[in-house]
JSON list of C-alpha atoms in Angstrom, two decimals:
[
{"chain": "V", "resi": 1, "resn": "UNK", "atom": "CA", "xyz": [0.00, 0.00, 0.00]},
{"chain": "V", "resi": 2, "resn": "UNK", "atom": "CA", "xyz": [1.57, 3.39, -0.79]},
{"chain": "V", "resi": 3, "resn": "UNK", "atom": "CA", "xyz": [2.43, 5.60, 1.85]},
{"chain": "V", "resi": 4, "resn": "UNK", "atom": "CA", "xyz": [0.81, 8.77, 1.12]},
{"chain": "V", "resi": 5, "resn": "UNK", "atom": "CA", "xyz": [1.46, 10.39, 4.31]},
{"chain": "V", "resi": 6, "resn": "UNK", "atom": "CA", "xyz": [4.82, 9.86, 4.01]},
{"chain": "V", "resi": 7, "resn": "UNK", "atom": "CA", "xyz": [4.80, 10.81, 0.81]},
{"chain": "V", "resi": 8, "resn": "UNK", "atom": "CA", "xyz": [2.97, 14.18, 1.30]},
{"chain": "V", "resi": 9, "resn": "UNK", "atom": "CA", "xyz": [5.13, 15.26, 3.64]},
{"chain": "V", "resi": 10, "resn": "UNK", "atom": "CA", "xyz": [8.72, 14.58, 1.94]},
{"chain": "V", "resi": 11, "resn": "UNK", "atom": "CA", "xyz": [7.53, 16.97, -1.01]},
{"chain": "V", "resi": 12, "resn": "UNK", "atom": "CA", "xyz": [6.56, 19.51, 2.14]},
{"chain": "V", "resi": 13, "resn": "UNK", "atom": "CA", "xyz": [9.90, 19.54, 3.80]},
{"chain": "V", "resi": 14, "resn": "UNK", "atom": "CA", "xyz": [12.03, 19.53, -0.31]},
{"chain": "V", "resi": 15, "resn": "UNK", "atom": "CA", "xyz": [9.70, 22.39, -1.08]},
{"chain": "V", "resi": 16, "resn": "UNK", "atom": "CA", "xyz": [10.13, 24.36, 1.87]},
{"chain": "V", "resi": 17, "resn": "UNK", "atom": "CA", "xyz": [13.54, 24.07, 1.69]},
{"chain": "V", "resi": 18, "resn": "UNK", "atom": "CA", "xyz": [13.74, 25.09, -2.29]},
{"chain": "V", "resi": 19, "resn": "UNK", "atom": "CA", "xyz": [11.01, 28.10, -1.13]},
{"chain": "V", "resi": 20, "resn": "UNK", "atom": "CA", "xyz": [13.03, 29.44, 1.45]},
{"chain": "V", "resi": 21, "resn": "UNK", "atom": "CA", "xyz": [16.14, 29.51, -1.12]},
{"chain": "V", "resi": 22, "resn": "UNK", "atom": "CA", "xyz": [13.75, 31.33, -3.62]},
{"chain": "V", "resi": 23, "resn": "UNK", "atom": "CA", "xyz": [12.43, 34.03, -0.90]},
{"chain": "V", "resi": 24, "resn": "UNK", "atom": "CA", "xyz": [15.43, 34.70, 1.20]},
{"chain": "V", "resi": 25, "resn": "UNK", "atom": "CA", "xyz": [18.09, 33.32, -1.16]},
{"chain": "V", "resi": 26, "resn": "UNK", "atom": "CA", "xyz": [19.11, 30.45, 2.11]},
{"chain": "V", "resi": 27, "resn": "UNK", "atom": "CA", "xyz": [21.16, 28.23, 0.42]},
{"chain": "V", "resi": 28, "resn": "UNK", "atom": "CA", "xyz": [21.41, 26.31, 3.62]},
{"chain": "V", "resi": 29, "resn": "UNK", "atom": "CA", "xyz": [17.43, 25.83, 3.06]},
{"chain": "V", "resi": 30, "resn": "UNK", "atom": "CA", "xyz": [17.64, 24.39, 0.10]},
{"chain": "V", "resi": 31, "resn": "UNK", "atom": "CA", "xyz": [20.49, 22.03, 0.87]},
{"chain": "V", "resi": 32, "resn": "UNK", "atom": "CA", "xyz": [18.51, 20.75, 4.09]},
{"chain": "V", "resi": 33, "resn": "UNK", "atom": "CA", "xyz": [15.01, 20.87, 2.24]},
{"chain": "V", "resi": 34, "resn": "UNK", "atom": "CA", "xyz": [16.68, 18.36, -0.75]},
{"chain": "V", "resi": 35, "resn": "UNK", "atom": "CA", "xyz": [18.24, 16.05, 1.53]},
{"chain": "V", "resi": 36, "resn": "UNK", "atom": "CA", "xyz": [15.50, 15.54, 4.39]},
{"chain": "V", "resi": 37, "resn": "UNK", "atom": "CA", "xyz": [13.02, 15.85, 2.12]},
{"chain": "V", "resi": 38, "resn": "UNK", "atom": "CA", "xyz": [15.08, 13.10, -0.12]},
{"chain": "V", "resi": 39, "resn": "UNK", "atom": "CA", "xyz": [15.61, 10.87, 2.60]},
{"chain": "V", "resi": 40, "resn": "UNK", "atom": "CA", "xyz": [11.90, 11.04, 3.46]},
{"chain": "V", "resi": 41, "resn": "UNK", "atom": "CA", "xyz": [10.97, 10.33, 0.08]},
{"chain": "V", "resi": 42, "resn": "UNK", "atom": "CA", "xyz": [13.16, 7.07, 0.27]},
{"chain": "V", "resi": 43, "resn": "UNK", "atom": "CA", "xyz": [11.61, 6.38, 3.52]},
{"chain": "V", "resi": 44, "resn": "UNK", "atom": "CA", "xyz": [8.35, 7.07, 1.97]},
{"chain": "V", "resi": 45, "resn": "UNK", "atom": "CA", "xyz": [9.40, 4.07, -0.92]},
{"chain": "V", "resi": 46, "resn": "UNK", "atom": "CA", "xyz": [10.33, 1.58, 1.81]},
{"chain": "V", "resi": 47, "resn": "UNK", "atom": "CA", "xyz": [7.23, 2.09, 3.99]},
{"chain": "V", "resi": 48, "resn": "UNK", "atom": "CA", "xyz": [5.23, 1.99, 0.77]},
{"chain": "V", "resi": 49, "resn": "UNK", "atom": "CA", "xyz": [6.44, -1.61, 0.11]},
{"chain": "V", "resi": 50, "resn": "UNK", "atom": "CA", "xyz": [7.10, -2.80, 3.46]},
{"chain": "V", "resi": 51, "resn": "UNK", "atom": "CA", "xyz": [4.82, -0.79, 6.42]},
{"chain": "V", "resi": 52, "resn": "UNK", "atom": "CA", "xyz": [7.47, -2.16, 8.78]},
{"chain": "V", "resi": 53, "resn": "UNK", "atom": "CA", "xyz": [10.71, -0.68, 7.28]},
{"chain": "V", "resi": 54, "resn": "UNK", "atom": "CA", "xyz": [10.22, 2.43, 8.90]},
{"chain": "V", "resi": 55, "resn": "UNK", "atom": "CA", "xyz": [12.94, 3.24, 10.67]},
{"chain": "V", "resi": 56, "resn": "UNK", "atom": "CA", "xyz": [14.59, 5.61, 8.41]},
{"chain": "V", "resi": 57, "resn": "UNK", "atom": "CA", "xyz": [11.58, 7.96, 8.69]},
{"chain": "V", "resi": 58, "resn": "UNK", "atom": "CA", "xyz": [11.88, 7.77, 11.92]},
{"chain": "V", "resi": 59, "resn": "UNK", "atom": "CA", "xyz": [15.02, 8.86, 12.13]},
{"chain": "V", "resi": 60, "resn": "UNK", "atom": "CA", "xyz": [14.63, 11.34, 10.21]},
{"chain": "V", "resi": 61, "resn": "UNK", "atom": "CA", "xyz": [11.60, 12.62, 11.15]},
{"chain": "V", "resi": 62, "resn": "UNK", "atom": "CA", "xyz": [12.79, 12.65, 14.58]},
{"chain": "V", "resi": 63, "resn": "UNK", "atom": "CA", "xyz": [15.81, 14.61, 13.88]},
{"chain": "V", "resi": 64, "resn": "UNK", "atom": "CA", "xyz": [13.58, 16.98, 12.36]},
{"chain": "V", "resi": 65, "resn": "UNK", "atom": "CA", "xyz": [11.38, 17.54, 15.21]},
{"chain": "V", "resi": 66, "resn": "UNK", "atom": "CA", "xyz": [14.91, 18.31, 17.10]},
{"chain": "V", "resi": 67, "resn": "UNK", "atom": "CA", "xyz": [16.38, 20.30, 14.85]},
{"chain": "V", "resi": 68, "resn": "UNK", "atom": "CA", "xyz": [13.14, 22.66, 13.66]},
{"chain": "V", "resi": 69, "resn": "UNK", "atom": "CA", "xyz": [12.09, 22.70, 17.26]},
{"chain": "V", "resi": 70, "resn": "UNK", "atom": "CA", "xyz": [15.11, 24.21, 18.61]},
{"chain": "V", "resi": 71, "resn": "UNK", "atom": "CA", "xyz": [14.80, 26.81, 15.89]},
{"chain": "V", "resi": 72, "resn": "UNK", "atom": "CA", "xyz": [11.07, 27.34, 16.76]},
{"chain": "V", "resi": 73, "resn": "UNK", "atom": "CA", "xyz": [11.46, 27.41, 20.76]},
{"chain": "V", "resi": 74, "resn": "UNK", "atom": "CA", "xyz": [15.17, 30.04, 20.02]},
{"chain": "V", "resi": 75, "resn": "UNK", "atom": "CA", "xyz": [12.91, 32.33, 17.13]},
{"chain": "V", "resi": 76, "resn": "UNK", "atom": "CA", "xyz": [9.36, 31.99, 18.35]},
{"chain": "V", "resi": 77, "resn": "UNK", "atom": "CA", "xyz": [8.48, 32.12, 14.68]},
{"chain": "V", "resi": 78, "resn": "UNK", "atom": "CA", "xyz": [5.69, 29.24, 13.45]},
{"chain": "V", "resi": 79, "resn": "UNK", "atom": "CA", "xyz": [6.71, 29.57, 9.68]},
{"chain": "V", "resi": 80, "resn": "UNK", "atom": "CA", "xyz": [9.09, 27.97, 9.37]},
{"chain": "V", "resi": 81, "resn": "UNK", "atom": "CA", "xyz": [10.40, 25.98, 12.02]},
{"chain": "V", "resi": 82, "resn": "UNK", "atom": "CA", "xyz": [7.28, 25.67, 14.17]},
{"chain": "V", "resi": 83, "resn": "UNK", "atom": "CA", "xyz": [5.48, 24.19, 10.90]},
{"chain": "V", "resi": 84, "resn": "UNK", "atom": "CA", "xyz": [8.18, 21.62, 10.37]},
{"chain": "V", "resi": 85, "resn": "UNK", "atom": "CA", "xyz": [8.53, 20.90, 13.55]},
{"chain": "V", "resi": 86, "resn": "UNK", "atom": "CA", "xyz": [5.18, 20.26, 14.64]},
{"chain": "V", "resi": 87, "resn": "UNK", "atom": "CA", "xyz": [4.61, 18.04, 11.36]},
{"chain": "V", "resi": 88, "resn": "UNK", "atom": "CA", "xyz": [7.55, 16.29, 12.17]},
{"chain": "V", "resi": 89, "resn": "UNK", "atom": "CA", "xyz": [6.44, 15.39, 15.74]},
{"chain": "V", "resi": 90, "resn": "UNK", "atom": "CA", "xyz": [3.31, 14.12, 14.16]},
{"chain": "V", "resi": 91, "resn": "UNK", "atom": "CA", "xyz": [5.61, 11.95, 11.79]},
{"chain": "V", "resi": 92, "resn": "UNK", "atom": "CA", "xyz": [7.29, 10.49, 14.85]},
{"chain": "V", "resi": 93, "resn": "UNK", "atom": "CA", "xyz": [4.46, 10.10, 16.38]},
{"chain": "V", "resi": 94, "resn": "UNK", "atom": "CA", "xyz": [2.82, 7.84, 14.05]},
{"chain": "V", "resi": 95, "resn": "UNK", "atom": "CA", "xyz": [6.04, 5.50, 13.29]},
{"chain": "V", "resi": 96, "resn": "UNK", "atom": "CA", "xyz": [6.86, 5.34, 17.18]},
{"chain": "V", "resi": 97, "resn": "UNK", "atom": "CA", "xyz": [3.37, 3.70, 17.28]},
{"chain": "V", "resi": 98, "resn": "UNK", "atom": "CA", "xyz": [4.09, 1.71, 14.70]},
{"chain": "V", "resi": 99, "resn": "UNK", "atom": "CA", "xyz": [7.34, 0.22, 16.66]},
{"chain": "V", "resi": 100, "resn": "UNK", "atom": "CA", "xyz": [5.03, -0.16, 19.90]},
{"chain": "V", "resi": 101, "resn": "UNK", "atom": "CA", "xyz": [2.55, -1.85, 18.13]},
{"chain": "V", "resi": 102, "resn": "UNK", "atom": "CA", "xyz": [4.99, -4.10, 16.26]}
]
């Protein structure tokens, strides 16, 4: 079954990170956009064939949530890092509960 969630948000994080190049001109943006957003988008692949392989979203997901939520909680700003971040929590939470339920 594809993973549409998964899916859905890889193209979220690669496009926020090729929009915030585009606005503000952040190559560091676009360099973290393309990979995360690439390594969900593998992750999204390997949950789409096997619903347990889910660890690399997880991981990356997770580091995510650190990473976006440190920005958010230093810059009080929701877009972008509160955005991310909260999705990203959301992310982990849904694969953690897969590796409970498992």
């Amino acid at each position: 079954m594809t993973d549409f969630v998964s899916i859905a948000f890889a193209l979220v994080v690669a496009v926020g990170g090729i929009l915030g190049y585009v606005r503000k001109g952040s190559t560091m943006s676009l360099g973290a956009g393309l990979v995360f957003g690439g390594l969900m988008g593998v992750g999204a692949y390997q949950t789409s064939v096997n619903p347990n392989n889910y660890m690399l979203s997880l991981a990356t997901s997770g580091v995510l949530t650190a990473v976006m939520g440190s920005r958010f909680i230093n810059s009080g700003k929701f877009m972008p890092a509160g955005l991310v971040a909260g999705l990203s929590l959301l992310m982990v939470a849904r694969f953690g509960y897969r590796a409970i339920s498992n």
